[in-house]
Amino acid sequence: MNQGKYVFSQLSAFLPQRVFDGIVKKYDGDKYVKHFSCWNQLLCMLFGQLTNRDSLRDLIITLEAHSKKSYHLGLGKSVTRSNLAKANENRDSKIFEEFAYHLIGIARNKRANEDFEVKGKI
């Protein structure tokens, strides 16, 4: 039986959610949203990237297969193909672009300060 967090939730814990919430507020990303927030959308799309999904339908099938674990993965409870498709279509992509640039900036600062070091051949 699982005693700790899932690997995906451990990885998503490294994402600065307060910074993301500030960006969402700047672009009014969660305006008129009740259940499927921008954070849930980000986590679903990250899950799709990390699991190498080919399409939105493939991603939804995978999420439905893990529906009992969706709360513990941090994905939310109402992840459907229509919700995700409408969110991808209607929400401003600048939210995710600005957040990606913020994460890239963090990675560059860590690399410049030699705080981030990878051992072995890459």
Short mmCIF file of N, CA and C in Angstrom, two decimals:
data_model
loop_
_atom_site.label_atom_id
_atom_site.label_comp_id
_atom_site.label_asym_id
_atom_site.label_seq_id
_atom_site.Cartn_x
_atom_site.Cartn_y
_atom_site.Cartn_z
N MET A 1 0.84 -1.18 0.00
CA MET A 1 0.00 0.00 0.00
C MET A 1 0.88 1.25 0.00
N ASN A 2 0.43 2.28 -0.68
CA ASN A 2 1.20 3.51 -0.81
C ASN A 2 1.24 4.25 0.52
N GLN A 3 2.45 4.57 0.97
CA GLN A 3 2.62 5.26 2.24
C GLN A 3 2.91 6.74 2.07
N GLY A 4 3.38 7.15 0.90
CA GLY A 4 3.75 8.54 0.69
C GLY A 4 3.00 9.14 -0.47
N LYS A 5 3.56 10.23 -0.99
CA LYS A 5 2.95 10.91 -2.13
C LYS A 5 3.32 10.21 -3.42
N TYR A 6 2.46 10.39 -4.43
CA TYR A 6 2.79 9.90 -5.76
C TYR A 6 3.91 10.74 -6.35
N VAL A 7 4.63 10.18 -7.30
CA VAL A 7 5.78 10.87 -7.91
C VAL A 7 5.33 12.16 -8.58
N PHE A 8 4.18 12.12 -9.27
CA PHE A 8 3.70 13.33 -9.95
C PHE A 8 3.39 14.44 -8.96
N SER A 9 2.79 14.10 -7.83
CA SER A 9 2.50 15.14 -6.83
C SER A 9 3.78 15.66 -6.18
N GLN A 10 4.79 14.81 -6.09
CA GLN A 10 6.08 15.28 -5.57
C GLN A 10 6.73 16.25 -6.56
N LEU A 11 6.62 15.96 -7.86
CA LEU A 11 7.18 16.85 -8.87
C LEU A 11 6.42 18.17 -8.93
N SER A 12 5.10 18.10 -8.83
CA SER A 12 4.31 19.34 -8.90
C SER A 12 4.47 20.20 -7.65
N ALA A 13 4.97 19.62 -6.56
CA ALA A 13 5.21 20.41 -5.36
C ALA A 13 6.35 21.41 -5.55
N PHE A 14 7.20 21.17 -6.53
CA PHE A 14 8.30 22.10 -6.82
C PHE A 14 7.84 23.33 -7.59
N LEU A 15 6.65 23.29 -8.16
CA LEU A 15 6.15 24.44 -8.93
C LEU A 15 5.68 25.53 -7.98
N PRO A 16 6.09 26.77 -8.21
CA PRO A 16 5.66 27.87 -7.33
C PRO A 16 4.21 28.28 -7.62
N GLN A 17 3.28 27.74 -6.84
CA GLN A 17 1.87 27.96 -7.11
C GLN A 17 1.45 29.41 -6.85
N ARG A 18 2.07 30.08 -5.90
CA ARG A 18 1.72 31.49 -5.64
C ARG A 18 2.07 32.39 -6.82
N VAL A 19 3.20 32.11 -7.45
CA VAL A 19 3.60 32.88 -8.64
C VAL A 19 2.59 32.62 -9.75
N PHE A 20 2.21 31.35 -9.93
CA PHE A 20 1.24 31.01 -10.96
C PHE A 20 -0.11 31.67 -10.67
N ASP A 21 -0.52 31.69 -9.42
CA ASP A 21 -1.79 32.33 -9.07
C ASP A 21 -1.76 33.83 -9.35
N GLY A 22 -0.61 34.46 -9.14
CA GLY A 22 -0.46 35.87 -9.47
C GLY A 22 -0.58 36.13 -10.96
N ILE A 23 0.00 35.24 -11.76
CA ILE A 23 -0.10 35.38 -13.20
C ILE A 23 -1.53 35.16 -13.67
N VAL A 24 -2.21 34.18 -13.07
CA VAL A 24 -3.61 33.91 -13.42
C VAL A 24 -4.48 35.11 -13.08
N LYS A 25 -4.22 35.72 -11.93
CA LYS A 25 -4.99 36.90 -11.53
C LYS A 25 -4.73 38.07 -12.48
N LYS A 26 -3.50 38.18 -12.96
CA LYS A 26 -3.13 39.25 -13.88
C LYS A 26 -3.91 39.16 -15.19
N TYR A 27 -4.11 37.93 -15.69
CA TYR A 27 -4.81 37.73 -16.96
C TYR A 27 -6.28 37.32 -16.78
N ASP A 28 -6.80 37.34 -15.56
CA ASP A 28 -8.18 36.92 -15.25
C ASP A 28 -8.47 35.52 -15.80
N GLY A 29 -7.58 34.59 -15.56
CA GLY A 29 -7.71 33.25 -16.10
C GLY A 29 -8.81 32.43 -15.45
N ASP A 30 -9.06 32.66 -14.17
CA ASP A 30 -10.08 31.89 -13.46
C ASP A 30 -11.40 32.65 -13.31
N LYS A 31 -11.59 33.65 -14.14
CA LYS A 31 -12.83 34.41 -14.08
C LYS A 31 -13.98 33.54 -14.57
N TYR A 32 -15.06 33.48 -13.82
CA TYR A 32 -16.25 32.69 -14.11
C TYR A 32 -15.99 31.18 -14.07
N VAL A 33 -14.94 30.75 -13.40
CA VAL A 33 -14.61 29.33 -13.31
C VAL A 33 -15.03 28.80 -11.95
N LYS A 34 -15.72 27.66 -11.94
CA LYS A 34 -16.17 27.08 -10.68
C LYS A 34 -15.31 25.90 -10.25
N HIS A 35 -15.00 24.99 -11.17
CA HIS A 35 -14.31 23.77 -10.76
C HIS A 35 -12.94 23.59 -11.40
N PHE A 36 -12.84 23.71 -12.69
CA PHE A 36 -11.61 23.38 -13.40
C PHE A 36 -10.75 24.63 -13.54
N SER A 37 -9.89 24.85 -12.56
CA SER A 37 -9.09 26.08 -12.53
C SER A 37 -7.89 25.98 -13.46
N CYS A 38 -7.19 27.09 -13.60
CA CYS A 38 -5.98 27.12 -14.43
C CYS A 38 -4.91 26.20 -13.86
N TRP A 39 -4.84 26.11 -12.54
CA TRP A 39 -3.86 25.22 -11.91
C TRP A 39 -4.16 23.77 -12.27
N ASN A 40 -5.43 23.39 -12.24
CA ASN A 40 -5.80 22.03 -12.64
C ASN A 40 -5.47 21.78 -14.11
N GLN A 41 -5.70 22.77 -14.94
CA GLN A 41 -5.38 22.64 -16.36
C GLN A 41 -3.88 22.46 -16.55
N LEU A 42 -3.09 23.25 -15.85
CA LEU A 42 -1.64 23.13 -15.93
C LEU A 42 -1.19 21.74 -15.52
N LEU A 43 -1.72 21.22 -14.42
CA LEU A 43 -1.31 19.90 -13.95
C LEU A 43 -1.73 18.81 -14.92
N CYS A 44 -2.90 18.94 -15.52
CA CYS A 44 -3.34 17.95 -16.51
C CYS A 44 -2.43 17.96 -17.73
N MET A 45 -2.08 19.13 -18.19
CA MET A 45 -1.22 19.22 -19.37
C MET A 45 0.21 18.75 -19.04
N LEU A 46 0.68 19.02 -17.83
CA LEU A 46 1.99 18.50 -17.42
C LEU A 46 1.97 16.97 -17.33
N PHE A 47 0.87 16.44 -16.81
CA PHE A 47 0.72 14.99 -16.74
C PHE A 47 0.76 14.39 -18.14
N GLY A 48 0.12 15.04 -19.08
CA GLY A 48 0.14 14.58 -20.46
C GLY A 48 1.53 14.62 -21.07
N GLN A 49 2.29 15.66 -20.77
CA GLN A 49 3.66 15.75 -21.28
C GLN A 49 4.56 14.69 -20.67
N LEU A 50 4.45 14.52 -19.35
CA LEU A 50 5.33 13.57 -18.66
C LEU A 50 5.01 12.12 -18.99
N THR A 51 3.76 11.85 -19.33
CA THR A 51 3.38 10.48 -19.69
C THR A 51 3.39 10.25 -21.20
N ASN A 52 3.84 11.25 -21.95
CA ASN A 52 4.02 11.16 -23.40
C ASN A 52 2.70 10.82 -24.12
N ARG A 53 1.66 11.57 -23.82
CA ARG A 53 0.37 11.36 -24.49
C ARG A 53 0.40 12.02 -25.86
N ASP A 54 -0.25 11.39 -26.83
CA ASP A 54 -0.25 11.88 -28.21
C ASP A 54 -1.37 12.86 -28.50
N SER A 55 -2.48 12.75 -27.80
CA SER A 55 -3.63 13.60 -28.10
C SER A 55 -4.40 13.88 -26.82
N LEU A 56 -5.34 14.77 -26.94
CA LEU A 56 -6.20 15.10 -25.80
C LEU A 56 -7.05 13.90 -25.40
N ARG A 57 -7.53 13.17 -26.37
CA ARG A 57 -8.34 11.98 -26.09
C ARG A 57 -7.50 10.93 -25.34
N ASP A 58 -6.26 10.75 -25.76
CA ASP A 58 -5.35 9.81 -25.10
C ASP A 58 -5.10 10.23 -23.66
N LEU A 59 -4.91 11.52 -23.45
CA LEU A 59 -4.70 12.04 -22.10
C LEU A 59 -5.91 11.80 -21.22
N ILE A 60 -7.10 12.05 -21.74
CA ILE A 60 -8.32 11.87 -20.95
C ILE A 60 -8.53 10.40 -20.61
N ILE A 61 -8.24 9.50 -21.55
CA ILE A 61 -8.37 8.07 -21.28
C ILE A 61 -7.43 7.66 -20.15
N THR A 62 -6.22 8.19 -20.17
CA THR A 62 -5.26 7.89 -19.11
C THR A 62 -5.72 8.46 -17.77
N LEU A 63 -6.24 9.68 -17.78
CA LEU A 63 -6.73 10.29 -16.54
C LEU A 63 -7.94 9.55 -16.00
N GLU A 64 -8.81 9.06 -16.88
CA GLU A 64 -9.96 8.28 -16.44
C GLU A 64 -9.53 6.94 -15.83
N ALA A 65 -8.45 6.38 -16.35
CA ALA A 65 -7.94 5.13 -15.80
C ALA A 65 -7.41 5.34 -14.38
N HIS A 66 -6.94 6.54 -14.10
CA HIS A 66 -6.42 6.86 -12.77
C HIS A 66 -7.38 7.77 -12.00
N SER A 67 -8.65 7.68 -12.29
CA SER A 67 -9.62 8.60 -11.68
C SER A 67 -9.70 8.47 -10.16
N LYS A 68 -9.45 7.29 -9.63
CA LYS A 68 -9.47 7.11 -8.17
C LYS A 68 -8.31 7.83 -7.50
N LYS A 69 -7.26 8.09 -8.25
CA LYS A 69 -6.06 8.74 -7.71
C LYS A 69 -5.98 10.22 -8.05
N SER A 70 -6.96 10.75 -8.77
CA SER A 70 -6.85 12.12 -9.28
C SER A 70 -6.75 13.15 -8.16
N TYR A 71 -7.42 12.93 -7.05
CA TYR A 71 -7.32 13.86 -5.93
C TYR A 71 -5.90 13.87 -5.38
N HIS A 72 -5.32 12.69 -5.21
CA HIS A 72 -3.98 12.59 -4.64
C HIS A 72 -2.90 13.05 -5.62
N LEU A 73 -3.21 13.02 -6.90
CA LEU A 73 -2.28 13.56 -7.90
C LEU A 73 -2.39 15.08 -8.00
N GLY A 74 -3.47 15.65 -7.46
CA GLY A 74 -3.67 17.09 -7.48
C GLY A 74 -4.38 17.59 -8.72
N LEU A 75 -5.00 16.69 -9.48
CA LEU A 75 -5.58 17.06 -10.76
C LEU A 75 -7.01 17.61 -10.65
N GLY A 76 -7.66 17.45 -9.56
CA GLY A 76 -9.05 17.88 -9.45
C GLY A 76 -10.00 16.75 -9.78
N LYS A 77 -11.28 17.02 -9.65
CA LYS A 77 -12.24 15.94 -9.80
C LYS A 77 -13.03 15.98 -11.10
N SER A 78 -13.09 17.10 -11.77
CA SER A 78 -13.94 17.19 -12.96
C SER A 78 -13.10 17.35 -14.23
N VAL A 79 -12.26 16.37 -14.50
CA VAL A 79 -11.43 16.42 -15.69
C VAL A 79 -12.12 15.60 -16.78
N THR A 80 -12.72 16.29 -17.72
CA THR A 80 -13.34 15.64 -18.87
C THR A 80 -12.73 16.22 -20.14
N ARG A 81 -12.97 15.54 -21.24
CA ARG A 81 -12.40 16.02 -22.51
C ARG A 81 -12.97 17.38 -22.88
N SER A 82 -14.27 17.56 -22.64
CA SER A 82 -14.88 18.85 -22.99
C SER A 82 -14.35 19.97 -22.10
N ASN A 83 -14.18 19.69 -20.80
CA ASN A 83 -13.62 20.71 -19.90
C ASN A 83 -12.22 21.11 -20.33
N LEU A 84 -11.39 20.12 -20.60
CA LEU A 84 -10.01 20.41 -20.96
C LEU A 84 -9.91 21.09 -22.32
N ALA A 85 -10.73 20.66 -23.27
CA ALA A 85 -10.71 21.28 -24.59
C ALA A 85 -11.19 22.73 -24.54
N LYS A 86 -12.26 22.98 -23.78
CA LYS A 86 -12.76 24.36 -23.65
C LYS A 86 -11.75 25.24 -22.91
N ALA A 87 -11.11 24.67 -21.90
CA ALA A 87 -10.11 25.45 -21.17
C ALA A 87 -8.92 25.78 -22.07
N ASN A 88 -8.47 24.83 -22.86
CA ASN A 88 -7.36 25.09 -23.78
C ASN A 88 -7.73 26.11 -24.84
N GLU A 89 -8.98 26.10 -25.24
CA GLU A 89 -9.43 27.01 -26.29
C GLU A 89 -9.68 28.42 -25.76
N ASN A 90 -10.28 28.54 -24.59
CA ASN A 90 -10.74 29.84 -24.10
C ASN A 90 -9.74 30.59 -23.24
N ARG A 91 -8.88 29.89 -22.54
CA ARG A 91 -7.97 30.58 -21.63
C ARG A 91 -6.78 31.14 -22.39
N ASP A 92 -6.28 32.25 -21.87
CA ASP A 92 -5.17 32.95 -22.51
C ASP A 92 -3.89 32.13 -22.35
N SER A 93 -3.22 31.86 -23.44
CA SER A 93 -2.00 31.06 -23.40
C SER A 93 -0.83 31.83 -22.78
N LYS A 94 -0.98 33.14 -22.65
CA LYS A 94 0.09 33.95 -22.06
C LYS A 94 0.29 33.61 -20.58
N ILE A 95 -0.75 33.07 -19.94
CA ILE A 95 -0.62 32.63 -18.54
C ILE A 95 0.47 31.58 -18.44
N PHE A 96 0.36 30.57 -19.28
CA PHE A 96 1.30 29.46 -19.22
C PHE A 96 2.66 29.84 -19.80
N GLU A 97 2.66 30.74 -20.78
CA GLU A 97 3.92 31.21 -21.35
C GLU A 97 4.72 31.99 -20.32
N GLU A 98 4.07 32.89 -19.61
CA GLU A 98 4.76 33.69 -18.61
C GLU A 98 5.27 32.82 -17.46
N PHE A 99 4.46 31.81 -17.09
CA PHE A 99 4.89 30.89 -16.03
C PHE A 99 6.09 30.07 -16.49
N ALA A 100 6.10 29.64 -17.74
CA ALA A 100 7.23 28.88 -18.27
C ALA A 100 8.49 29.75 -18.27
N TYR A 101 8.37 31.02 -18.65
CA TYR A 101 9.52 31.91 -18.62
C TYR A 101 10.02 32.13 -17.19
N HIS A 102 9.09 32.16 -16.24
CA HIS A 102 9.48 32.29 -14.84
C HIS A 102 10.28 31.06 -14.39
N LEU A 103 9.83 29.87 -14.76
CA LEU A 103 10.54 28.64 -14.40
C LEU A 103 11.90 28.57 -15.08
N ILE A 104 11.97 29.02 -16.33
CA ILE A 104 13.25 29.05 -17.04
C ILE A 104 14.21 30.01 -16.35
N GLY A 105 13.69 31.14 -15.89
CA GLY A 105 14.52 32.10 -15.17
C GLY A 105 15.07 31.52 -13.88
N ILE A 106 14.25 30.76 -13.16
CA ILE A 106 14.72 30.10 -11.94
C ILE A 106 15.84 29.11 -12.26
N ALA A 107 15.64 28.33 -13.32
CA ALA A 107 16.65 27.34 -13.71
C ALA A 107 17.96 28.02 -14.13
N ARG A 108 17.86 29.14 -14.85
CA ARG A 108 19.07 29.86 -15.27
C ARG A 108 19.81 30.43 -14.07
N ASN A 109 19.09 30.96 -13.10
CA ASN A 109 19.74 31.51 -11.91
C ASN A 109 20.44 30.41 -11.12
N LYS A 110 19.83 29.26 -11.02
CA LYS A 110 20.47 28.17 -10.29
C LYS A 110 21.71 27.67 -11.02
N ARG A 111 21.65 27.65 -12.33
CA ARG A 111 22.81 27.22 -13.12
C ARG A 111 23.92 28.26 -13.05
N ALA A 112 23.58 29.54 -13.04
CA ALA A 112 24.59 30.60 -13.00
C ALA A 112 25.30 30.64 -11.65
N ASN A 113 24.59 30.30 -10.58
CA ASN A 113 25.18 30.33 -9.24
C ASN A 113 25.88 29.04 -8.87
N GLU A 114 25.90 28.08 -9.79
CA GLU A 114 26.51 26.77 -9.54
C GLU A 114 25.82 26.03 -8.39
N ASP A 115 24.59 26.42 -8.05
CA ASP A 115 23.81 25.68 -7.05
C ASP A 115 23.26 24.39 -7.64
N PHE A 116 23.10 24.39 -8.92
CA PHE A 116 22.51 23.24 -9.62
C PHE A 116 23.60 22.51 -10.35
N GLU A 117 23.86 21.29 -9.94
CA GLU A 117 24.93 20.53 -10.56
C GLU A 117 24.43 19.11 -10.83
N VAL A 118 24.67 18.65 -12.03
CA VAL A 118 24.30 17.32 -12.42
C VAL A 118 25.57 16.49 -12.51
N LYS A 119 25.57 15.36 -11.80
CA LYS A 119 26.75 14.51 -11.81
C LYS A 119 26.62 13.47 -12.91
N GLY A 120 27.72 13.12 -13.50
CA GLY A 120 27.74 12.10 -14.55
C GLY A 120 27.64 12.72 -15.93
N LYS A 121 27.62 11.84 -16.93
CA LYS A 121 27.54 12.30 -18.32
C LYS A 121 26.11 12.61 -18.69
N ILE A 122 25.94 13.69 -19.43
CA ILE A 122 24.62 14.09 -19.90
C ILE A 122 24.64 14.13 -21.41
#
